Short mmCIF file of C-alpha atoms and ligand atoms in Angstrom, two decimals:
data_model
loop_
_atom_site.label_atom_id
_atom_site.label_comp_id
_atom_site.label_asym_id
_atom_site.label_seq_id
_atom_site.Cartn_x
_atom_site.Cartn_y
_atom_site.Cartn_z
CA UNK A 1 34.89 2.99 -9.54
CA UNK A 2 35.11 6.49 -10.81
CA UNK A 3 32.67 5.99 -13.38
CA UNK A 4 29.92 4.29 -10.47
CA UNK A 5 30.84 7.43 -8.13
CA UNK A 6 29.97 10.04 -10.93
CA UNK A 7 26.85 8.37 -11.79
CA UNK A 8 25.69 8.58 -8.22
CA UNK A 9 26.69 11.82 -7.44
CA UNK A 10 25.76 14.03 -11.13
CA UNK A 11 22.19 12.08 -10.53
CA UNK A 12 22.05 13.36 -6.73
CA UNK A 13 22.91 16.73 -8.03
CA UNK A 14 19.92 16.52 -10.65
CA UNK A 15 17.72 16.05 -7.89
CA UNK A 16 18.64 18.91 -5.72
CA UNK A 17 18.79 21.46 -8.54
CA UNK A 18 15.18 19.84 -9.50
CA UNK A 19 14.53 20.25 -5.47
CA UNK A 20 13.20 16.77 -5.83
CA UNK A 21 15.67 15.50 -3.47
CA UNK A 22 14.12 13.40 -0.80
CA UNK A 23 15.43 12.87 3.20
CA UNK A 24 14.38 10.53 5.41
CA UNK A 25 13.49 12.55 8.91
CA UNK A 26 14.53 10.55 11.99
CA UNK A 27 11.75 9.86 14.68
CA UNK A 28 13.11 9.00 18.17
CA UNK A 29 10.20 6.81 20.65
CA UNK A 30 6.97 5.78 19.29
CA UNK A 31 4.24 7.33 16.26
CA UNK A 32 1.86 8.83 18.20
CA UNK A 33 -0.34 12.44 17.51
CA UNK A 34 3.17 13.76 18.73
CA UNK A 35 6.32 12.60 18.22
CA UNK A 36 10.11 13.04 18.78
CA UNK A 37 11.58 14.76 15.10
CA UNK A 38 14.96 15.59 14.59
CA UNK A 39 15.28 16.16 18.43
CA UNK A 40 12.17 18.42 18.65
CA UNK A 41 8.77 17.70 20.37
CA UNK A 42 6.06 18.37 17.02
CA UNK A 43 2.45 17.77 15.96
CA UNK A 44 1.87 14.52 13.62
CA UNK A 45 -0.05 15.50 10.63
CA UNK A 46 0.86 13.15 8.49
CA UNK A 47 0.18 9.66 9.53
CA UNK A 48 -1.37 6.69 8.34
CA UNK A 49 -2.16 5.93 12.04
CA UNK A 50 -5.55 7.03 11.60
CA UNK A 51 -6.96 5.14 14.83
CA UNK A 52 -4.13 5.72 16.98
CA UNK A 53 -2.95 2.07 17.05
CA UNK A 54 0.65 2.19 16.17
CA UNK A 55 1.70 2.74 19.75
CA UNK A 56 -1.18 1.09 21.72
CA UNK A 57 0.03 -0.69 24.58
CA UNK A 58 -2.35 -3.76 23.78
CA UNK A 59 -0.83 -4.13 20.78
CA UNK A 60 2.38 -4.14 21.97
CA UNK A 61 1.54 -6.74 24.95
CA UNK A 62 -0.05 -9.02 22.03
CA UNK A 63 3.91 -9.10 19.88
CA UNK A 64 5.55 -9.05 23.60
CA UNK A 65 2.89 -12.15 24.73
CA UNK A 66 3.54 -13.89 21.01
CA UNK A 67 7.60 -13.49 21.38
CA UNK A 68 7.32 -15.46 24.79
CA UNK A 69 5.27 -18.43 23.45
CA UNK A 70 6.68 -18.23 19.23
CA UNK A 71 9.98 -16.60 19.36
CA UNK A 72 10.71 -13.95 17.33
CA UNK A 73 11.48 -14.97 13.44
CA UNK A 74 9.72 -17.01 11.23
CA UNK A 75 13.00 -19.29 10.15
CA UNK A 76 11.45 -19.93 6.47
CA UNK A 77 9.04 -19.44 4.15
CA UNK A 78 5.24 -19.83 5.17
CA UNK A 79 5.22 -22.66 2.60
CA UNK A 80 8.27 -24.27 4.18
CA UNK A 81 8.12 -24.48 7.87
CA UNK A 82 7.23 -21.06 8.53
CA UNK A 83 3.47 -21.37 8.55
CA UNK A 84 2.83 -20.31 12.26
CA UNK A 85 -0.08 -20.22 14.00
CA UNK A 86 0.15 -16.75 14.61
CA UNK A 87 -0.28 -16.36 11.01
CA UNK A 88 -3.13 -18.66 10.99
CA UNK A 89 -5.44 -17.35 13.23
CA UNK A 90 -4.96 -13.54 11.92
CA UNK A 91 -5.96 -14.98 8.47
CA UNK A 92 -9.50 -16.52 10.42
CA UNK A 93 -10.20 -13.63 12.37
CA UNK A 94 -9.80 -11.34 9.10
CA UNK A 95 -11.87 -13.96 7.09
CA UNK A 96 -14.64 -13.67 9.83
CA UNK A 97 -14.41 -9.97 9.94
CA UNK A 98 -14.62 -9.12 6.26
CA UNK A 99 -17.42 -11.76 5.87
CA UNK A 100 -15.29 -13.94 2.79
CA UNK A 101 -14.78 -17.78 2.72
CA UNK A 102 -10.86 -17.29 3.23
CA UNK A 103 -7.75 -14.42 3.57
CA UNK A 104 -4.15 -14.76 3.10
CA UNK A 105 -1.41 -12.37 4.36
CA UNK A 106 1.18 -11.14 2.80
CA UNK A 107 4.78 -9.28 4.22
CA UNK A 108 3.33 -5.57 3.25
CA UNK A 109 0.78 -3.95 1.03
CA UNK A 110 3.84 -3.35 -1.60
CA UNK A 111 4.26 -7.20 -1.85
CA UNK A 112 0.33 -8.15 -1.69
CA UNK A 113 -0.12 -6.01 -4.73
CA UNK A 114 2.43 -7.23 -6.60
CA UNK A 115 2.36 -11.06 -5.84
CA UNK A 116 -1.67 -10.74 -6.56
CA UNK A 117 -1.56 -8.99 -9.73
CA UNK A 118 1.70 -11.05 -11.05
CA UNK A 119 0.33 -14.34 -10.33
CA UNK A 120 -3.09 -14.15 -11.32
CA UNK A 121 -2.45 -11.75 -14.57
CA UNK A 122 -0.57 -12.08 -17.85
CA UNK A 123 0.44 -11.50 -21.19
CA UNK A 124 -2.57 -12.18 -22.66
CA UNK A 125 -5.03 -9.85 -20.15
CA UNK A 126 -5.82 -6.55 -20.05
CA UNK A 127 -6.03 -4.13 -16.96
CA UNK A 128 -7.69 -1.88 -16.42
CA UNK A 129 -6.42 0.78 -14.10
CA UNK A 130 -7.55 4.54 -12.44
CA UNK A 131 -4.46 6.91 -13.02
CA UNK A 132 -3.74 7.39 -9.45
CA UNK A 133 -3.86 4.17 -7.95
CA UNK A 134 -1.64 3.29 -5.60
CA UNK A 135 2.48 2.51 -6.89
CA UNK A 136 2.38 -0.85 -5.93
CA UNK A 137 -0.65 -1.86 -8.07
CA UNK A 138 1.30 -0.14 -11.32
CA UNK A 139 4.12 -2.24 -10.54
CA UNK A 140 2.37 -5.13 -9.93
CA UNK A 141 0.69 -4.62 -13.53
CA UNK A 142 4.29 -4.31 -15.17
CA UNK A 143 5.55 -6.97 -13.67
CA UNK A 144 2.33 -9.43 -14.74
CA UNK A 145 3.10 -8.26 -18.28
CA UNK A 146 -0.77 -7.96 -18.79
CA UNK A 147 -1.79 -5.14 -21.21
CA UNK A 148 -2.16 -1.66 -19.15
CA UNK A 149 -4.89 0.81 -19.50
CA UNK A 150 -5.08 3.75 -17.15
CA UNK A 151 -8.10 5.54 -17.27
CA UNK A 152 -8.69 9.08 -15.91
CA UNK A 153 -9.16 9.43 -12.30
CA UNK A 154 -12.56 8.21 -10.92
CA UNK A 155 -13.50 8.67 -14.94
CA UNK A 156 -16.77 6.19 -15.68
CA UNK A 157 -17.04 7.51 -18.85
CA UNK A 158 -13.54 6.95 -20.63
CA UNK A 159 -13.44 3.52 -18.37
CA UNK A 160 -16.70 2.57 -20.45
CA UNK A 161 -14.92 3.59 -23.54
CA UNK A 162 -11.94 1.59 -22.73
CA UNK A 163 -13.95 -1.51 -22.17
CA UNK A 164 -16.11 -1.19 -24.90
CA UNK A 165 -12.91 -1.39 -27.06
CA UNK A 166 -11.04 -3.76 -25.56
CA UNK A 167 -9.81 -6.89 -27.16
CA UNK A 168 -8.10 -9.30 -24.96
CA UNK A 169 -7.94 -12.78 -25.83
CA UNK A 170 -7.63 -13.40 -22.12
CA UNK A 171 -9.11 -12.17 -18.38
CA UNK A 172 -9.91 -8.45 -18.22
CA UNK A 173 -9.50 -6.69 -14.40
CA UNK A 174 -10.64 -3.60 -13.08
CA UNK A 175 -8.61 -2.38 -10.18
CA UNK A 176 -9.28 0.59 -7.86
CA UNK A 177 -7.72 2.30 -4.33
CA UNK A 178 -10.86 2.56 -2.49
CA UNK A 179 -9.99 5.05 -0.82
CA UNK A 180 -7.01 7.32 -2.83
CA UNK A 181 -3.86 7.82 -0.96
CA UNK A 182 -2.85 11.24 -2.25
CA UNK A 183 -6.37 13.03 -3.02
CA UNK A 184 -8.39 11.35 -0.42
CA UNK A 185 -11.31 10.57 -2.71
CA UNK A 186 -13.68 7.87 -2.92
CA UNK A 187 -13.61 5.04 -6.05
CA UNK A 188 -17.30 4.72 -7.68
CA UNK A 189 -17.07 1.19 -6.45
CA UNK A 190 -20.92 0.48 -7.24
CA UNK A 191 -20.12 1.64 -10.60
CA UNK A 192 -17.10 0.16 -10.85
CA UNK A 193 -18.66 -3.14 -10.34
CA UNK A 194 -21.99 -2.46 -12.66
CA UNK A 195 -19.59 -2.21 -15.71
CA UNK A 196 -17.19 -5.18 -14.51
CA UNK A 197 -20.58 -7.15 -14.61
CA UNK A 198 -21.47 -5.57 -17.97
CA UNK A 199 -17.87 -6.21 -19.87
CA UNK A 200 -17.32 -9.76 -17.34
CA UNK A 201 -14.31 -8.16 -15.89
CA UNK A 202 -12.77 -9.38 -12.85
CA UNK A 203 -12.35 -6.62 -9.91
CA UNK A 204 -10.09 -5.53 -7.40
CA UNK A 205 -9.79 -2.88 -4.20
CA UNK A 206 -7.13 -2.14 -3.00
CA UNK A 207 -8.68 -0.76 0.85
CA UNK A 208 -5.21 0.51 2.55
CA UNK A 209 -7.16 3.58 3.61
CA UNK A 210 -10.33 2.27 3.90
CA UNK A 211 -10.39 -1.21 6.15
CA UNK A 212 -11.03 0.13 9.96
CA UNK A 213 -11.84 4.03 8.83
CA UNK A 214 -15.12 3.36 6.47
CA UNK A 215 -18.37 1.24 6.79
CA UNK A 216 -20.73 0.99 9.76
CA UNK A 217 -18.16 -1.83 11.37
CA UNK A 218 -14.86 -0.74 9.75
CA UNK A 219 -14.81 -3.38 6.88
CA UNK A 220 -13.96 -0.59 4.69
CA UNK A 221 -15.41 1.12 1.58
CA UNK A 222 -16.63 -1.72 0.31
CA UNK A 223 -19.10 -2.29 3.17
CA UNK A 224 -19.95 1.40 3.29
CA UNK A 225 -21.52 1.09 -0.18
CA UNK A 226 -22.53 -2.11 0.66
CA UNK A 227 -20.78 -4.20 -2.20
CA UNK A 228 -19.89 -7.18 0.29
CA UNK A 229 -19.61 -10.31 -1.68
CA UNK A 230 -19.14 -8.37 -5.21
CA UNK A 231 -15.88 -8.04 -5.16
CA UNK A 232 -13.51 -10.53 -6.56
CA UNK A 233 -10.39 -9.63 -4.81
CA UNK A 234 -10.31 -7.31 -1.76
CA UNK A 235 -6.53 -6.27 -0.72
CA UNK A 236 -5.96 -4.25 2.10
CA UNK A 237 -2.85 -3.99 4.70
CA UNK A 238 -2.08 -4.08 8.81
CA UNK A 239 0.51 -1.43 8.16
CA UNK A 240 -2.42 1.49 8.65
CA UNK A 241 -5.73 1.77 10.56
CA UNK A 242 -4.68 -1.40 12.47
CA UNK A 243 -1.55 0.26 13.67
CA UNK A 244 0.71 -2.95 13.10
CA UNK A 245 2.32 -4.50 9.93
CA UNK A 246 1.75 -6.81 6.68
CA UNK A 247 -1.50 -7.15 4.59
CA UNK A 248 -3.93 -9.39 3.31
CA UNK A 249 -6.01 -10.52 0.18
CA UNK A 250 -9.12 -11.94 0.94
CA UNK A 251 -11.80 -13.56 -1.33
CA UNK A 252 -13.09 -16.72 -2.34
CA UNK A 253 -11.20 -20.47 -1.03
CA UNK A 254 -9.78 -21.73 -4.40
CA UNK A 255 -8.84 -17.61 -5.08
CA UNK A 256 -6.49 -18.14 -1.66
CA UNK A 257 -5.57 -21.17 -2.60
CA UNK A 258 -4.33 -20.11 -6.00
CA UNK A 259 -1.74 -17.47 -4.38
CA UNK A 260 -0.52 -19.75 -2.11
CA UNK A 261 0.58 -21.82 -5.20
CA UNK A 262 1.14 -19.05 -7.61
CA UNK A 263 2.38 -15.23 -6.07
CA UNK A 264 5.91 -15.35 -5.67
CA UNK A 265 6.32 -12.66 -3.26
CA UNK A 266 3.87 -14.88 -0.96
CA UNK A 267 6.02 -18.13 -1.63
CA UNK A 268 9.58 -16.79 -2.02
CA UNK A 269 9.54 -15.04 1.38
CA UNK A 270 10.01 -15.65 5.17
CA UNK A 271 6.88 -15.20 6.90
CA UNK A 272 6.52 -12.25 9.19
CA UNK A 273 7.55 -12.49 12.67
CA UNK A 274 4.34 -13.86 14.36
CA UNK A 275 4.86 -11.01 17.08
CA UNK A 276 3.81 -8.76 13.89
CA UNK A 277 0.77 -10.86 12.98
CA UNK A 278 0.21 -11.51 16.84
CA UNK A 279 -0.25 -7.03 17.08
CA UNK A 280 -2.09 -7.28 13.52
CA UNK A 281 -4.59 -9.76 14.78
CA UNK A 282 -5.11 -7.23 17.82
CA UNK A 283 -5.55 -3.97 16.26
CA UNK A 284 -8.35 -6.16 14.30
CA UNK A 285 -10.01 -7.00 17.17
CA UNK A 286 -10.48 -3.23 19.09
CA UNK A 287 -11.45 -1.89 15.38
CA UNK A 288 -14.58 -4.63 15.85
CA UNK A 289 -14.72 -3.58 19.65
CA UNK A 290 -14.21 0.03 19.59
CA UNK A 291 -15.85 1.69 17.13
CA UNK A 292 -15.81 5.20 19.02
CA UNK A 293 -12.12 5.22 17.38
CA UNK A 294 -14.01 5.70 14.51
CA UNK A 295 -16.22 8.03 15.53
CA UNK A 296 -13.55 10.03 16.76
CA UNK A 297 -11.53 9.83 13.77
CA UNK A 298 -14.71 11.12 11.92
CA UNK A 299 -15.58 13.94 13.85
CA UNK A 300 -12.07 15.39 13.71
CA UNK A 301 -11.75 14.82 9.92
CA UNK A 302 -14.96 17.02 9.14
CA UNK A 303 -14.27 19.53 11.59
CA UNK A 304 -10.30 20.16 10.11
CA UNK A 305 -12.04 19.82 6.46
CA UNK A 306 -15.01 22.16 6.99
CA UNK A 307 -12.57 24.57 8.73
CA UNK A 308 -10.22 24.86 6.03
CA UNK A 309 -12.87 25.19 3.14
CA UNK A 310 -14.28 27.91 4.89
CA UNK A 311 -10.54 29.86 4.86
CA UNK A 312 -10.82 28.85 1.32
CA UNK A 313 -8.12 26.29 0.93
CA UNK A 314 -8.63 23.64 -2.40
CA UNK A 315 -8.94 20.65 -0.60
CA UNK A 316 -9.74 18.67 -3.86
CA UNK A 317 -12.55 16.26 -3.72
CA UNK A 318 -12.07 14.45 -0.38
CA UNK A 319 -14.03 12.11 1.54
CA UNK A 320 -11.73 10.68 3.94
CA UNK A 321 -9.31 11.71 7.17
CA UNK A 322 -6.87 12.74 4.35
CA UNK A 323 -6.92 16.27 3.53
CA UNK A 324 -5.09 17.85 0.58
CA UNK A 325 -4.13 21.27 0.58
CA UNK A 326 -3.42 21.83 -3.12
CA UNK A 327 -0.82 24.74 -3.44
CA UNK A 328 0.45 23.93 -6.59
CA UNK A 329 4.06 25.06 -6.70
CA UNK A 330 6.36 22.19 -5.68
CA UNK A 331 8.35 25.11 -3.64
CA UNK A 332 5.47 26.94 -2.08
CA UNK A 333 4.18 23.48 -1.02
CA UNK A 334 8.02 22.65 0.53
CA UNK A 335 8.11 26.24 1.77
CA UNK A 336 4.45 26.12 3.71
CA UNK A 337 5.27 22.58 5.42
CA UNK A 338 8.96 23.86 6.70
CA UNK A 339 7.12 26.86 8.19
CA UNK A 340 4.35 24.83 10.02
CA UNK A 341 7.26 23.03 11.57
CA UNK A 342 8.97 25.93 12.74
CA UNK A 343 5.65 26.36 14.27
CA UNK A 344 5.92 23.00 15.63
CA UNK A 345 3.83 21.08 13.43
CA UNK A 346 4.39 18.51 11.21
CA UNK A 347 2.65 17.93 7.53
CA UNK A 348 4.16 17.23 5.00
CA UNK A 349 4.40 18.36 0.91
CA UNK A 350 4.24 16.09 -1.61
CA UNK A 351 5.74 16.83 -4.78
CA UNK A 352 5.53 15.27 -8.40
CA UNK A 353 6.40 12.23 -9.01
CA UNK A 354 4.42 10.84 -6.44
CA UNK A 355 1.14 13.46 -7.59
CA UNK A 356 1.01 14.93 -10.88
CA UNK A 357 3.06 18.38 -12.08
CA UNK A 358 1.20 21.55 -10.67
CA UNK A 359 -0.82 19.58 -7.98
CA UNK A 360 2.28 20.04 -5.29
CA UNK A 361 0.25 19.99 -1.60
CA UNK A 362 0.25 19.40 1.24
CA UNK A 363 -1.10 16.29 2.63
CA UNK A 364 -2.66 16.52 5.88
CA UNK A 365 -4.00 13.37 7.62
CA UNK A 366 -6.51 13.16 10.93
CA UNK A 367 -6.46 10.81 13.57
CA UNK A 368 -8.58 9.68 16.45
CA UNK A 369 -6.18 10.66 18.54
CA UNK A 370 -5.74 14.42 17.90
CA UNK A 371 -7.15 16.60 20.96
CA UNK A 372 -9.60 19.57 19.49
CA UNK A 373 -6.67 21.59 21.18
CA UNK A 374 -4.21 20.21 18.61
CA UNK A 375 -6.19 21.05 15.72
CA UNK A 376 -7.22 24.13 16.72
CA UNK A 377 -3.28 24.75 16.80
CA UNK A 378 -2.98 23.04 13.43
CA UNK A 379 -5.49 25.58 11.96
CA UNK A 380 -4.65 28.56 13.35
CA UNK A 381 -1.17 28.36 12.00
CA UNK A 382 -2.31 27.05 8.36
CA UNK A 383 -4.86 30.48 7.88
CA UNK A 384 -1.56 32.54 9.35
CA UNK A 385 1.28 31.02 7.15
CA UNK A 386 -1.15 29.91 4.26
CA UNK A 387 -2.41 34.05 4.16
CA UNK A 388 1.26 35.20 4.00
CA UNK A 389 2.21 32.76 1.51
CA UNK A 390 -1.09 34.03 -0.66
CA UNK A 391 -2.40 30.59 -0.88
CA UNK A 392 -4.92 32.23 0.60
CA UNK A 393 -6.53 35.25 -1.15
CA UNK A 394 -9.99 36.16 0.80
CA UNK A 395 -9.87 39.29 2.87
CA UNK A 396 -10.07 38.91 6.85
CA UNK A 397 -13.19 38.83 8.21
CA UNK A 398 -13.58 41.43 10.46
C1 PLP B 1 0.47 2.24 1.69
C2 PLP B 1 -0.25 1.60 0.55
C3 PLP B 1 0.15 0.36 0.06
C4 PLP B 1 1.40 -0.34 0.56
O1 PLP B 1 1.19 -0.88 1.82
P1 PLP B 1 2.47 -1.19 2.77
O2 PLP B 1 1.92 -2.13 3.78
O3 PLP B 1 2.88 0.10 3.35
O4 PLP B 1 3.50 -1.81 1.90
C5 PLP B 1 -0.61 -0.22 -0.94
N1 PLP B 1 -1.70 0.42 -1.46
C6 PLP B 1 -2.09 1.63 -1.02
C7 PLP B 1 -3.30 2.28 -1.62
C8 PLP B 1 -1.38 2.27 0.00
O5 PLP B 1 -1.74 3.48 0.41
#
């Protein structure tokens, strides 16, 4: 007992003298552009919520409607007798709105990724992977045992090279965020699929970010650059834009058909309360239905982003609602965020491991439901603090 107690506690202490210790922050009532932290009334700036979904009362009245007529759990595995039809018709509507022949769900985006990758990849494939995809596509590559190769972020060039040298006896897979969680950047899908065609590669997006906030109708990034139907695999999750829970994989009939018989963390699961995929199917249907969400969520985006590249903040390469502000220093970037909650607003840093040493930031993220009041508020206090901290150098204009 001693010996489990020390281990604990001497690798708790490594993390606080790192100050890579990590808290979880309690939130009393719902997500919303402000919420309830620690007690205190603050600004959300860091949500995924990007449409303002999470707390939508239609949403809710879809679980609450679903609980009435399906109960609450699912009892067993969707294989078993836990197929319900709650589950069924989100899988249609998402088939019909992403314009494939068929979609599964899966419990969350953690367990799509890994269930797709494990099942369809193996020992004797190679993967191909950007640096800074998502963590849940890197595990899912360990666990499939395929051969890794990471190739520099958003790098065409040393992707090429990899390909051109590849030898795999088996399948070869590019996979790609389409939308990068941490930098906010765009994959060169059109490329990305050019060279798949040139080495025969399979290929697969991973659209957590993108599904609901990119394309004309909010199919994501792969309708915005209008690759619809050249995509092997398209992965995506409910837990985001759609304000709800769970995530999908959607692609050809035998491709759905083949995780249903072959991803573990599909079969070897209970299904998700249909009240979840009840408020999934929902937020589905007002992304088709409301598309001034979108609009909204745009015009805020590029009115925070031009804002603060005009201060002069490094806000990296982004193309999307989220908005790094690069600092570097893992304890300026802790330092800046407690400050703008003192002020009452919430963003938070993010420190190495989860982005790479000397990149520490902030990351900021928009939502259609920000007034121009709060982010006129947010910005304000981010060209005060961010001037005393000297992240920002320019002189006042006077
Ligand atoms: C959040 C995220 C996931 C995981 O989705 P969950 O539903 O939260 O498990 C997967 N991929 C990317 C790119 C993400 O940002």
């Amino acid at each position: 007992m001693d010996q489990k107690n020390s281990f604990l506690k001497k690798s708790l202490l490594d993390l606080e003298q790192n100050g890579h210790r990590r808290r979880m922050r309690l939130v009393e009532g719902p997500q919303g552009r402000e919420i309830v932290l620690e007690g205190r009334k603050v600004l959300n700036f860091c949500s995924n919520d990007y449409l303002g979904l999470a707390a939508d009362v239609r949403l809710r009245q879809a679980a609450v409607d679903s609980m009435k007529t399906q109960g609450f759990g699912a009892g067993a595995s969707r294989l078993v007798c836990g197929n319900m039809a709650a589950h069924h018709q989100l899988e249609e509507k998402l088939a019909r709105f992403k314009g494939t022949a068929s979609a599964i769900s899966f419990s969350s985006g953690y367990m799509a990724n890994v269930g797709i990758l494990s099942s369809l990849f193996g020992r004797d494939d190679v993967i191909f992977s950007d640096r800074l995809n998502h963590a849940s596509i890197v595990d899912g590559i360990l666990l499939s045992q395929a051969k890794l190769r990471r190739f520099a972020h958003r790098d065409l060039t040393a992707l090429e090279d990899m390909l051109k040298s590849a030898t795999a006896r088996g399948k070869k897979l590019i996979v790609t965020d389409s939308v990068f969680s941490m930098d906010g950047d765009l994959a060169p899908l059109s490329e990305i699929v050019a060279l798949a065609k040139k080495y025969d590669c399979w290929t697969m997006v991973d659209e957590a970010h993108g599904l609901g906030v990119f394309g004309p109708e909010g199919k994501g990034a792969v309708e915005y650059f209008g690759l619809e139907g050249e995509i092997d695999i398209q992965m995506g999750t409910f837990s985001k834009p759609v304000g709800s829970f769970g995530a999908y994989a959607c692609g050809s009939k035998d491709l759905v058909d083949f995780f249903i018989n072959e991803a573990r963390s599909l079969i070897y699961t209970t299904g998700l309360p249909p009240s979840v995929a009840a408020a999934s199917l929902k937020g589905i249907e007002i992304i088709e239905t409301e598309p001034e969400r979108r609009k909204q969520l745009w015009d805020n985006a590029r009115y925070v982003l031009s804002a603060l590249q005009e201060m002069g903040f490094d806000t990296l390469a982004t193309e999307s609602p989220i908005i790094p502000i690069v600092v570097k220093d893992a304890d300026l970037a802790v330092r800046f965020s407690r400050e703008l909650l003192e002020k009452g607003i919430f963003v938070s840093a993010i420190r190495p491991p989860t982005v790479p040493q000397g990149t520490s930031r902030l990351r900021l993220t928009v939502t259609a439901a920000h007034t121009r009041r709060d982010i006129d508020g947010l910005l304000q206090q981010l060209e005060i603090i961010g001037r005393r901290l000297c992240i920002l150098s320019k002189p006042q204009v006077v």
